[in-house]
Amino acid sequence: MSVDVEVLDPRFDPEPAYWSALRERAGLRADWAWEVLVTQAWCARTPQPVVVLRDGGAPAAVVAAAWISTHSRRHRFVSSTRGGRLGGLDVRSPGSSAVPGWWFADADGADAGCGRLLTRYVPVMRRELGAGLRGLLVRQVPEAGVARLAGRFRLVRRTEDVGVIDTAGLAGTEDWLAGLGKKRRHNLRRIAEAVRADPALEVAMLPGAEVDPVRLAALLRHNERKHHDVPIVPLPQFTGYLTRLLRQPDVLVLRYQERATGRLVAAALVLDHPNWPVVRAWSALPVDDGGRADLYFHFYGETVRWAAESGRHGVIMGKKLAHLKKSLGARLVPQYAAAIPL
Amino acid sequence: MWTSGVNALWRAAYRRAVRSAFATVPLYRERWALGGRTDPVVVPGRTGTHGGAITAEEAVRKVVDLVPLAGGAASPDPARGLGHVLPLARPPRPGTLVVVVDPAIPRPPTDLPNTLRGCVLDPASLTGGTRPAALDEVVTALRRNGNVTAVGPDEAIAALVAALPEDLAHRVDRLPHRALDRLDGGPFGLIHDPVLGYLGGIGHCGRWHLDWPRVYARRTTGGLALTLLRQSSPRLVDILVAGGVRGEVAPCPRHGTPVVLT
């Protein structure tokens, strides 16, 4: 059985001929579309190697990572092809902190592919990057993979849980509301009624291509400014990135817009998936700047309604505000991060 | 002097601005990496459209991406640069009151020298019922034999002068705004753009000088592209102003510094 490897740099490498088929087979969302990866790789602080392992000629695994080295700078885009000689790999999904950044065709449920990261991915990157590869940070590790990644001198820590709302079997929002606490249910109904009664506000779930990426980028900055409580502040979503992301057919936007002015009041960006779409981002104008109160709660109802009506198994709502998400019917899925010296 | 001194310094400052913008400013990063640019080329083989320049309208629309990764202001200052171009176009005496009469400039300039005082006056307020306080200050300054320089579009300056007592109106020094595509024969004037601010003015020689330590201009297929060399945020590099103005940049035969010929 022959195994070959491609280490791709989206900045310089053309889209592989098999990429669309690989995305579909692996269930990779729109943030893995090649043109989106290209924009992201150019507008990143570090090189973003994408590794494809082929088995008998066909792609059998894909892993996305960031090569964080001594050359990386907080306020500067990546400045060279290689990006430094000494550093570590941060294995994570290119566009979402709620799902893993790897897929192995032959992964079983026992370790969720974490073992293969060590046995198949690490040797490839060691050959590619040399002895300067000193560590591996694996994020969005599910509980099943913890035992495989734990070990001497390795650090495995629980990170924020991911909220998931199951919508399989729900006929609509009423079924979802029925499962919530009485106060929360009453509150959500009141908010839904207020939004419905607001003649100035238009709410619609739209294909991404129908939304102006520049206005969406400006709106998303409001939310991104709130999340500077982490050691490495993520880069905002730039207009060029959103332009390419929104034109993917599997991207949706829940848009709250003023009818008269066309002003974007709030929006949720959804990366669609046949079973498990991911809410990539949410943002709303502050009330002081003309925004509406409580739209965050309304967006849950709309998202659940859309997911239930379109037959999705559920919606991955992402990290942060775990208790609030739980009160809105989300189950909290534990996530871990593993730091592994190499 | 042009070839050996000013031009070399000027170009070096511009190349630094381009390198810095490509390394730290999202809009230029994405635009030049994927599309390309010229003079200098940043990704081999990619030369882009209009040499990588963007229109002022696009810059305003995408201003959130003109803020460098380190952060900074997210809105252009239309009064930027006034303090630097005033000595070039009409050197004010110490104590001069500089009145900016332009509805598009809501805030007073921040870069006037300490010897000058600046204020803004919305021309629409001159015809309203309430007399603006700034107008009283202008009258007071003129009655005390002080100097007042009015800066703005012709019609706005005319409105200010018309609102003054007849015996004082002639004592106001006028410095009219001129867009890059409307440069005239002077004798006084400032090159102004609502996005980039003040870019230059007519010098003693009667030519339209650029504020070259702070503003760079180069020819592209889309017209003259202007760069603010010292503004950190929003970073404005290779902006096609006034819809793209055909013209050239040449050395002033008298001063050796860059002038605009349109």
XYZ file of C-alpha atoms in Angstrom:
604
model
C 0.000 0.000 0.000
C 1.601 3.274 -1.105
C 1.226 6.390 0.965
C 2.220 9.751 -0.385
C 2.026 13.188 1.057
C 1.402 16.736 -0.095
C 2.344 19.671 2.089
C 0.494 22.589 0.560
C 0.894 26.276 1.201
C -2.297 27.972 -0.040
C -0.312 31.153 -0.654
C 1.666 29.600 -3.446
C 0.126 26.263 -4.400
C -2.776 26.042 -6.856
C -5.951 24.299 -5.822
C -5.440 20.538 -6.070
C -7.716 18.873 -8.609
C -9.237 16.668 -5.932
C -9.936 19.460 -3.441
C -13.696 19.840 -3.949
C -14.205 16.078 -3.821
C -12.068 15.865 -0.689
C -14.055 18.633 0.994
C -17.306 16.898 0.219
C -16.094 13.496 1.339
C -14.610 14.818 4.574
C -17.577 17.083 5.290
C -15.329 20.133 5.462
C -17.236 23.373 5.596
C -16.840 26.491 3.475
C -13.850 27.759 5.455
C -11.899 24.944 3.754
C -12.746 26.132 0.223
C -9.413 26.665 -1.508
C -9.938 30.312 -2.433
C -10.908 30.993 1.179
C -7.770 29.223 2.409
C -5.659 31.268 -0.015
C -6.962 34.565 1.350
C -6.660 33.396 4.906
C -3.091 32.191 4.409
C -1.974 35.514 2.950
C -3.722 37.457 5.697
C -2.342 35.414 8.588
C 0.480 36.021 11.028
C 2.022 32.633 10.341
C 2.318 30.138 7.473
C -0.739 27.878 7.271
C 0.410 24.490 5.939
C -2.304 22.127 4.741
C -1.195 18.503 4.662
C -2.935 15.932 2.510
C -2.061 12.287 3.010
C -2.888 10.070 0.096
C -3.539 6.404 0.293
C -3.261 4.512 -2.977
C -3.461 7.808 -4.856
C -6.700 9.008 -3.279
C -6.702 11.664 -0.527
C -7.241 9.899 2.771
C -6.494 12.585 5.336
C -6.161 16.332 5.631
C -4.734 18.425 8.462
C -4.646 22.215 8.772
C -2.251 23.998 11.097
C -0.442 27.231 11.757
C 3.355 27.178 11.969
C 4.115 29.478 14.880
C 7.780 30.271 15.007
C 10.248 32.717 16.425
C 9.482 34.869 13.345
C 5.796 35.234 14.197
C 4.708 38.679 15.330
C 1.434 39.752 16.865
C 0.987 42.817 14.669
C 2.480 41.626 11.385
C 1.417 39.280 8.627
C 3.666 36.379 7.757
C 6.761 37.805 6.134
C 8.473 34.866 4.485
C 7.714 31.603 2.752
C 9.003 29.408 5.525
C 8.221 31.690 8.431
C 11.109 30.843 10.753
C 13.093 27.736 11.618
C 12.213 27.141 15.259
C 8.642 26.776 16.450
C 5.570 24.614 16.832
C 2.454 23.652 14.967
C -0.984 24.764 16.097
C -3.390 22.192 14.665
C -6.839 23.745 14.360
C -9.638 24.267 11.905
C -8.935 27.175 9.541
C -12.142 29.060 10.229
C -13.855 27.799 13.359
C -12.841 27.185 16.927
C -15.665 24.686 17.373
C -14.516 21.825 15.156
C -11.203 19.969 14.747
C -8.668 20.822 12.081
C -8.076 17.300 10.849
C -9.854 14.503 9.065
C -8.710 10.951 8.565
C -10.750 8.670 6.326
C -9.906 5.629 8.418
C -10.316 7.271 11.829
C -12.521 5.351 14.181
C -14.428 6.614 17.160
C -11.842 5.298 19.596
C -9.486 8.298 19.431
C -11.175 10.576 16.853
C -8.035 10.503 14.702
C -5.754 11.881 17.418
C -3.456 8.864 17.249
C -3.015 9.316 13.534
C -1.968 12.916 14.114
C 0.998 11.599 16.067
C 1.866 8.598 13.923
C 1.225 9.977 10.453
C 1.064 13.761 10.550
C 3.944 14.559 12.880
C 6.568 12.561 10.910
C 5.519 14.343 7.718
C 5.900 17.767 9.309
C 9.161 16.766 10.948
C 10.530 15.966 7.503
C 9.116 19.212 6.137
C 10.192 21.564 8.919
C 13.251 19.772 10.265
C 14.555 19.686 13.798
C 13.151 23.166 14.438
C 9.702 21.636 14.939
C 9.680 21.448 18.714
C 6.031 21.186 19.658
C 2.490 20.440 18.664
C -0.603 22.168 19.986
C -3.756 20.264 19.131
C -7.000 22.099 19.705
C -10.643 21.029 19.626
C -9.682 17.601 20.880
C -12.814 15.595 21.728
C -12.998 13.556 24.907
C -12.298 10.373 22.955
C -8.885 11.643 21.908
C -7.625 12.730 25.311
C -6.180 9.386 26.396
C -4.270 9.043 23.119
C -2.656 12.476 23.424
C -1.904 12.386 27.157
C 1.497 11.248 28.331
C 4.712 12.172 30.052
C 5.714 15.829 29.569
C 2.471 16.417 27.674
C -0.093 18.913 28.832
C -3.745 18.180 28.183
C -6.231 20.715 29.486
C -9.957 21.115 29.181
C -10.878 24.281 27.315
C -14.259 25.916 26.837
C -17.113 23.571 26.040
C -18.817 23.798 22.680
C -22.580 24.347 22.696
C -24.573 22.087 20.379
C -28.323 22.283 19.880
C -29.823 19.048 18.589
C -32.610 19.670 16.122
C -33.217 16.141 14.807
C -36.835 15.282 15.508
C -37.857 18.880 16.190
C -40.823 20.045 14.149
C -40.013 23.683 14.771
C -39.223 26.248 17.414
C -42.181 25.278 19.585
C -40.637 21.840 20.196
C -37.364 23.510 21.100
C -39.043 26.027 23.389
C -40.900 23.245 25.134
C -37.595 21.851 26.361
C -36.458 25.118 27.961
C -37.070 26.526 31.410
C -40.296 28.412 31.963
C -38.732 31.846 32.400
C -36.442 31.433 29.426
C -39.307 30.211 27.268
C -41.474 33.147 28.249
C -38.636 35.561 27.597
C -37.866 34.118 24.161
C -41.516 34.321 23.147
C -41.625 37.952 24.232
C -38.504 38.775 22.234
C -39.766 36.934 19.155
C -43.026 38.855 19.337
C -41.209 42.173 19.693
C -39.039 41.486 16.639
C -42.058 40.314 14.635
C -43.919 43.472 15.580
C -41.060 45.771 14.600
C -41.980 47.020 11.123
C -38.578 48.642 10.643
C -36.628 45.418 11.010
C -36.255 42.754 8.341
C -35.022 39.311 9.390
C -33.980 36.725 6.813
C -31.749 33.688 6.470
C -29.959 34.308 3.183
C -27.276 32.725 1.029
C -23.976 34.440 1.838
C -23.677 35.771 -1.710
C -26.634 38.097 -1.076
C -24.934 39.861 1.820
C -22.503 42.746 1.456
C -19.174 41.483 2.856
C -17.887 44.979 3.604
C -20.841 45.876 5.797
C -20.728 42.473 7.431
C -17.003 42.905 8.186
C -17.690 46.267 9.838
C -20.494 44.756 11.913
C -18.411 41.776 13.017
C -15.795 44.110 14.488
C -18.234 45.009 17.268
C -18.251 41.433 18.509
C -14.585 40.768 17.855
C -13.618 43.650 20.119
C -15.340 41.855 23.009
C -13.117 38.797 22.769
C -9.719 40.187 23.589
C -9.521 38.146 26.788
C -7.224 35.483 25.331
C -3.415 35.405 25.177
C -3.326 35.489 21.368
C -6.089 37.708 20.059
C -7.463 36.228 16.834
C -7.333 38.404 13.759
C -10.635 39.945 12.697
C -12.455 38.693 9.623
C -11.257 40.946 6.838
C -13.356 42.109 3.914
C -11.313 40.130 1.375
C -11.727 36.940 3.391
C -15.470 37.493 3.843
C -15.897 38.309 0.158
C -14.575 34.879 -0.755
C -16.241 33.056 2.112
C -19.688 34.513 1.447
C -19.666 33.501 -2.182
C -19.335 29.818 -1.262
C -22.659 28.055 -1.855
C -22.645 26.506 1.623
C -22.535 29.753 3.590
C -25.646 31.354 5.029
C -26.219 34.596 6.860
C -29.035 35.353 9.267
C -29.403 39.034 8.555
C -31.157 41.677 10.654
C -31.489 44.781 8.552
C -33.342 48.070 8.782
C -35.875 48.154 5.965
C -35.699 51.887 5.334
C -31.959 52.484 5.476
C -30.578 49.040 4.627
C -28.378 49.305 7.689
C -27.132 45.985 9.030
C -28.231 45.716 12.662
C -27.087 42.193 13.456
C -25.940 39.084 11.640
C -24.971 35.469 12.208
C -22.627 33.728 9.805
C -23.430 30.033 9.366
C -21.127 27.500 7.718
C -23.585 24.982 6.386
C -23.171 21.219 6.499
C -25.568 18.395 5.577
C -25.856 17.401 9.241
C -23.960 19.760 11.534
C -23.792 23.392 10.432
C -21.584 25.677 12.500
C -22.424 29.187 13.616
C -19.141 30.831 12.735
C -19.817 34.326 14.083
C -22.457 36.558 15.554
C -22.451 40.286 15.934
C -24.917 43.058 16.613
C -24.766 46.818 16.725
C -24.636 48.114 20.295
C -27.970 49.559 21.387
C -26.317 52.966 21.807
C -25.363 52.907 18.131
C -28.870 52.125 16.949
C -28.908 48.389 17.575
C -31.774 46.380 19.067
C -31.703 44.694 22.443
C -31.925 40.914 22.814
C -31.380 39.978 19.176
C -28.848 37.406 20.353
C -31.707 35.414 21.863
C -33.859 35.858 18.795
C -31.065 34.512 16.603
C -31.144 31.226 18.545
C -34.815 30.767 17.752
C -34.322 31.572 14.077
C -31.317 29.276 13.777
C -33.122 26.393 15.439
C -36.157 26.942 13.222
C -34.017 26.923 10.085
C -32.061 23.825 11.172
C -35.201 21.914 12.124
C -37.021 22.803 8.918
C -34.040 21.920 6.750
C -33.529 18.548 8.415
C -30.151 19.150 10.037
C -29.158 16.945 12.970
C -28.258 20.006 14.974
C -26.354 23.271 15.037
C -22.910 23.789 16.535
C -23.214 27.121 18.321
C -19.540 27.460 19.247
C -17.707 28.379 22.428
C -18.219 31.128 25.029
C -21.315 31.878 27.166
C -21.639 28.182 28.027
C -24.223 28.665 30.769
C -26.365 30.876 28.607
C -26.156 28.391 25.770
C -27.163 25.627 28.140
C -30.211 27.608 29.219
C -31.087 27.913 25.533
C -31.179 24.171 25.075
C -27.595 23.497 24.030
C -25.735 20.480 25.306
C -22.165 21.300 26.234
C -19.574 19.122 24.524
C -16.228 19.067 26.349
C -13.201 20.189 24.364
C -9.527 19.772 25.198
C -6.248 21.175 24.013
C -3.037 19.172 24.087
C 0.473 20.612 24.079
C 2.973 17.974 23.017
C 6.722 18.502 22.958
C 8.428 16.891 19.987
C 18.703 68.317 -6.143
C 15.622 66.501 -7.437
C 17.408 63.433 -8.714
C 20.071 63.124 -6.085
C 18.351 64.291 -2.934
C 14.638 64.860 -2.621
C 13.649 62.167 -5.084
C 15.800 59.522 -3.415
C 14.483 60.372 0.045
C 10.942 60.591 -1.231
C 11.047 57.242 -2.984
C 12.683 55.544 -0.013
C 9.930 56.825 2.276
C 7.305 55.573 -0.178
C 8.869 52.113 -0.432
C 8.916 51.910 3.360
C 5.236 52.863 3.454
C 4.402 50.170 0.882
C 6.398 47.498 2.709
C 4.804 48.413 6.009
C 1.290 48.479 4.530
C 1.791 45.057 2.929
C 3.058 43.632 6.208
C 0.448 45.090 8.544
C -2.660 46.464 6.793
C -5.330 43.915 5.784
C -6.708 45.648 2.698
C -3.337 46.108 1.019
C -2.210 42.657 2.105
C -5.144 40.981 0.437
C -5.193 43.273 -2.594
C -1.501 43.167 -3.405
C -0.909 39.526 -2.477
C -3.723 38.193 -4.632
C -3.892 40.887 -7.313
C -0.454 42.397 -7.278
C 1.041 45.855 -7.611
C 3.900 47.671 -9.292
C 6.753 49.903 -8.244
C 7.559 47.983 -6.108
C 6.209 44.543 -6.966
C 5.567 42.648 -3.722
C 4.640 39.215 -5.098
C 6.709 38.268 -8.144
C 4.635 38.024 -11.298
C 1.616 39.894 -9.947
C 1.220 43.469 -11.120
C -2.476 44.117 -10.456
C -4.692 46.773 -11.967
C -3.703 50.432 -11.845
C -0.422 49.364 -10.287
C -2.233 48.217 -7.146
C -3.891 51.589 -6.487
C -7.429 51.810 -5.125
C -10.044 54.507 -5.481
C -10.811 56.837 -2.606
C -14.400 55.552 -2.609
C -13.208 51.990 -2.061
C -10.847 53.127 0.675
C -13.713 54.802 2.525
C -15.994 51.807 2.046
C -13.419 49.370 3.368
C -11.911 51.642 5.993
C -12.133 48.925 8.681
C -9.426 47.089 6.754
C -7.179 50.138 6.539
C -6.446 49.957 10.249
C -3.135 48.139 10.841
C -3.064 45.007 12.994
C -1.722 47.062 15.889
C -4.916 49.152 15.841
C -5.600 52.829 15.360
C -8.122 55.349 14.106
C -10.757 53.994 11.748
C -11.900 57.191 10.102
C -9.975 59.554 7.849
C -9.376 63.116 9.007
C -10.282 65.577 6.219
C -8.442 68.362 8.083
C -5.179 66.393 8.203
C -2.117 68.230 6.980
C -3.438 71.793 7.117
C -0.732 72.909 9.532
C 1.949 71.678 7.152
C 0.623 73.164 3.922
C -0.282 76.604 5.290
C 3.339 77.872 5.343
C 3.714 76.612 1.793
C 0.636 78.330 0.390
C 0.186 81.448 2.487
C 2.536 81.676 5.454
C 0.427 82.900 8.386
C 1.681 85.386 10.921
C 1.877 84.268 14.550
C -1.496 84.625 16.252
C -3.488 84.160 13.044
C -6.944 82.674 13.459
C -7.383 79.912 10.869
C -11.058 79.341 10.100
C -11.916 76.170 8.202
C -15.240 76.750 6.455
C -16.130 73.444 4.869
C -19.241 71.405 5.674
C -17.205 68.241 5.069
C -14.738 69.108 7.866
C -16.550 68.774 11.184
C -13.521 68.949 13.511
C -10.747 71.549 13.676
C -7.279 70.666 12.421
C -4.972 69.048 14.955
C -1.659 69.820 13.327
C -1.571 73.608 13.387
C 1.571 75.094 14.933
C 1.292 76.429 18.472
C 1.434 79.993 17.193
C -1.862 79.631 15.348
C -5.421 79.094 16.528
C -7.828 77.034 14.512
C -11.591 76.589 14.403
C -14.264 75.215 12.103
C -17.342 77.017 10.897
C -20.159 75.271 9.089
C -21.229 77.615 6.264
C -24.835 76.451 6.705
C -24.832 77.972 10.205
C -24.116 81.428 8.737
C -27.556 81.628 7.196
C -29.444 80.170 10.173
C -31.139 82.089 12.952
C -28.411 81.634 15.548
C -25.146 83.436 14.976
C -22.267 80.969 15.470
C -19.768 81.807 18.205
C -16.856 81.280 15.821
C -18.148 84.101 13.644
C -18.082 86.468 16.630
C -14.486 85.438 17.274
C -13.581 86.186 13.652
C -15.135 89.654 13.935
C -13.386 90.285 17.245
C -10.015 89.216 15.847
C -10.409 91.466 12.829
C -11.487 94.464 14.966
C -8.322 94.012 17.048
C -6.255 94.140 13.858
C -5.588 90.420 14.091
C -5.106 88.166 11.107
C -7.750 85.723 9.923
C -7.233 83.131 7.218
C -10.313 81.449 5.792
C -9.781 77.982 4.334
C -12.436 76.087 2.389
C -14.328 75.864 -0.884
C -14.877 79.156 -2.739
C -18.586 79.333 -2.012
C -18.061 78.642 1.701
C -15.416 81.361 2.001
C -17.737 83.731 0.122
C -20.523 82.939 2.610
C -18.211 83.723 5.520
C -17.077 86.993 3.989
C -20.668 87.962 3.243
C -21.572 87.401 6.888
C -18.876 89.825 8.086
C -19.312 93.579 8.485
C -18.410 95.332 5.226
C -15.452 97.209 6.690
C -13.802 93.961 7.837
C -14.592 91.583 5.008
C -11.654 92.608 2.823
C -9.171 91.826 5.609
C -9.762 88.085 5.532
C -7.010 86.130 3.792
C -8.514 83.482 1.567
C -7.107 80.053 0.894
C -9.533 78.168 -1.314
C -9.646 74.382 -1.585
C -8.885 72.837 -4.931
C -9.482 69.204 -5.804
C -6.662 67.519 -7.683
C -8.668 67.601 -10.910
C -9.515 71.311 -10.510
C -6.131 72.921 -10.040
C -6.152 76.476 -11.337
C -3.728 79.345 -11.722
C -3.931 80.610 -8.159
C -2.508 82.812 -6.829
C -3.539 81.090 -3.600
C -4.948 77.647 -2.978
C -4.602 74.313 -1.250
C -4.926 70.847 -2.748
C -7.577 69.188 -0.651
C -9.250 65.820 -0.746
C -12.067 64.824 1.609
C -10.361 61.505 2.386
C -6.658 62.317 2.394
C -6.903 65.856 3.748
C -4.521 68.613 2.643
C -1.974 67.437 0.097
C -0.186 70.591 -0.992
C -0.630 74.149 -2.160
C 0.540 76.821 -4.529
C 4.042 77.951 -3.660
C 5.689 81.297 -4.286
C 6.617 80.027 -7.726
C 2.960 79.640 -8.724
C 3.212 75.856 -9.019
C 1.167 73.308 -7.148
C 3.632 71.846 -4.675
C 3.024 68.611 -2.829
C 3.609 68.423 0.908
C 6.341 66.015 -0.083
C 7.649 64.978 3.343
C 4.154 63.628 4.053
C 2.559 62.970 0.672
C 3.803 60.842 -2.202
C 2.323 60.801 -5.682
C 2.972 58.494 -8.597
C 1.493 57.931 -12.010
C -0.570 54.811 -12.580
C -2.830 53.727 -15.405
C -5.762 54.826 -13.238
C -4.362 58.319 -12.674
C -2.230 59.905 -9.995
C -2.080 57.694 -6.895
C -1.385 59.448 -3.606
C 0.105 58.068 -0.422
C 0.213 59.543 3.060
C 3.729 58.714 4.184
C 3.324 59.424 7.891
C -0.245 58.488 8.753
C -0.356 55.253 10.677
C -4.129 54.718 10.705
C -6.168 54.547 8.608
C -3.247 53.775 6.296
C -3.780 55.445 2.928
C -1.421 54.168 0.262
C -1.832 54.599 -3.508
C -5.245 56.212 -3.450
C -6.773 57.414 -6.696
C -8.435 60.686 -5.701
C -11.133 62.591 -7.586
C -11.969 59.521 -9.639
C -8.420 59.185 -10.967
C -6.706 62.292 -12.272
C -4.367 62.151 -15.258
C -1.260 64.108 -14.546
C 2.380 63.908 -13.702
C 4.772 64.713 -10.924
C 7.805 66.770 -11.842
C 10.498 68.742 -10.026
C 9.844 72.415 -9.471
C 12.483 74.282 -11.508
C 12.836 76.834 -8.720
C 12.657 74.726 -5.565
C 13.627 71.234 -6.724
C 10.744 69.662 -4.838
C 7.819 67.764 -6.402
C 4.997 69.649 -8.076
C 1.822 68.293 -9.660
C 1.031 69.008 -13.291
C -2.503 68.099 -14.342
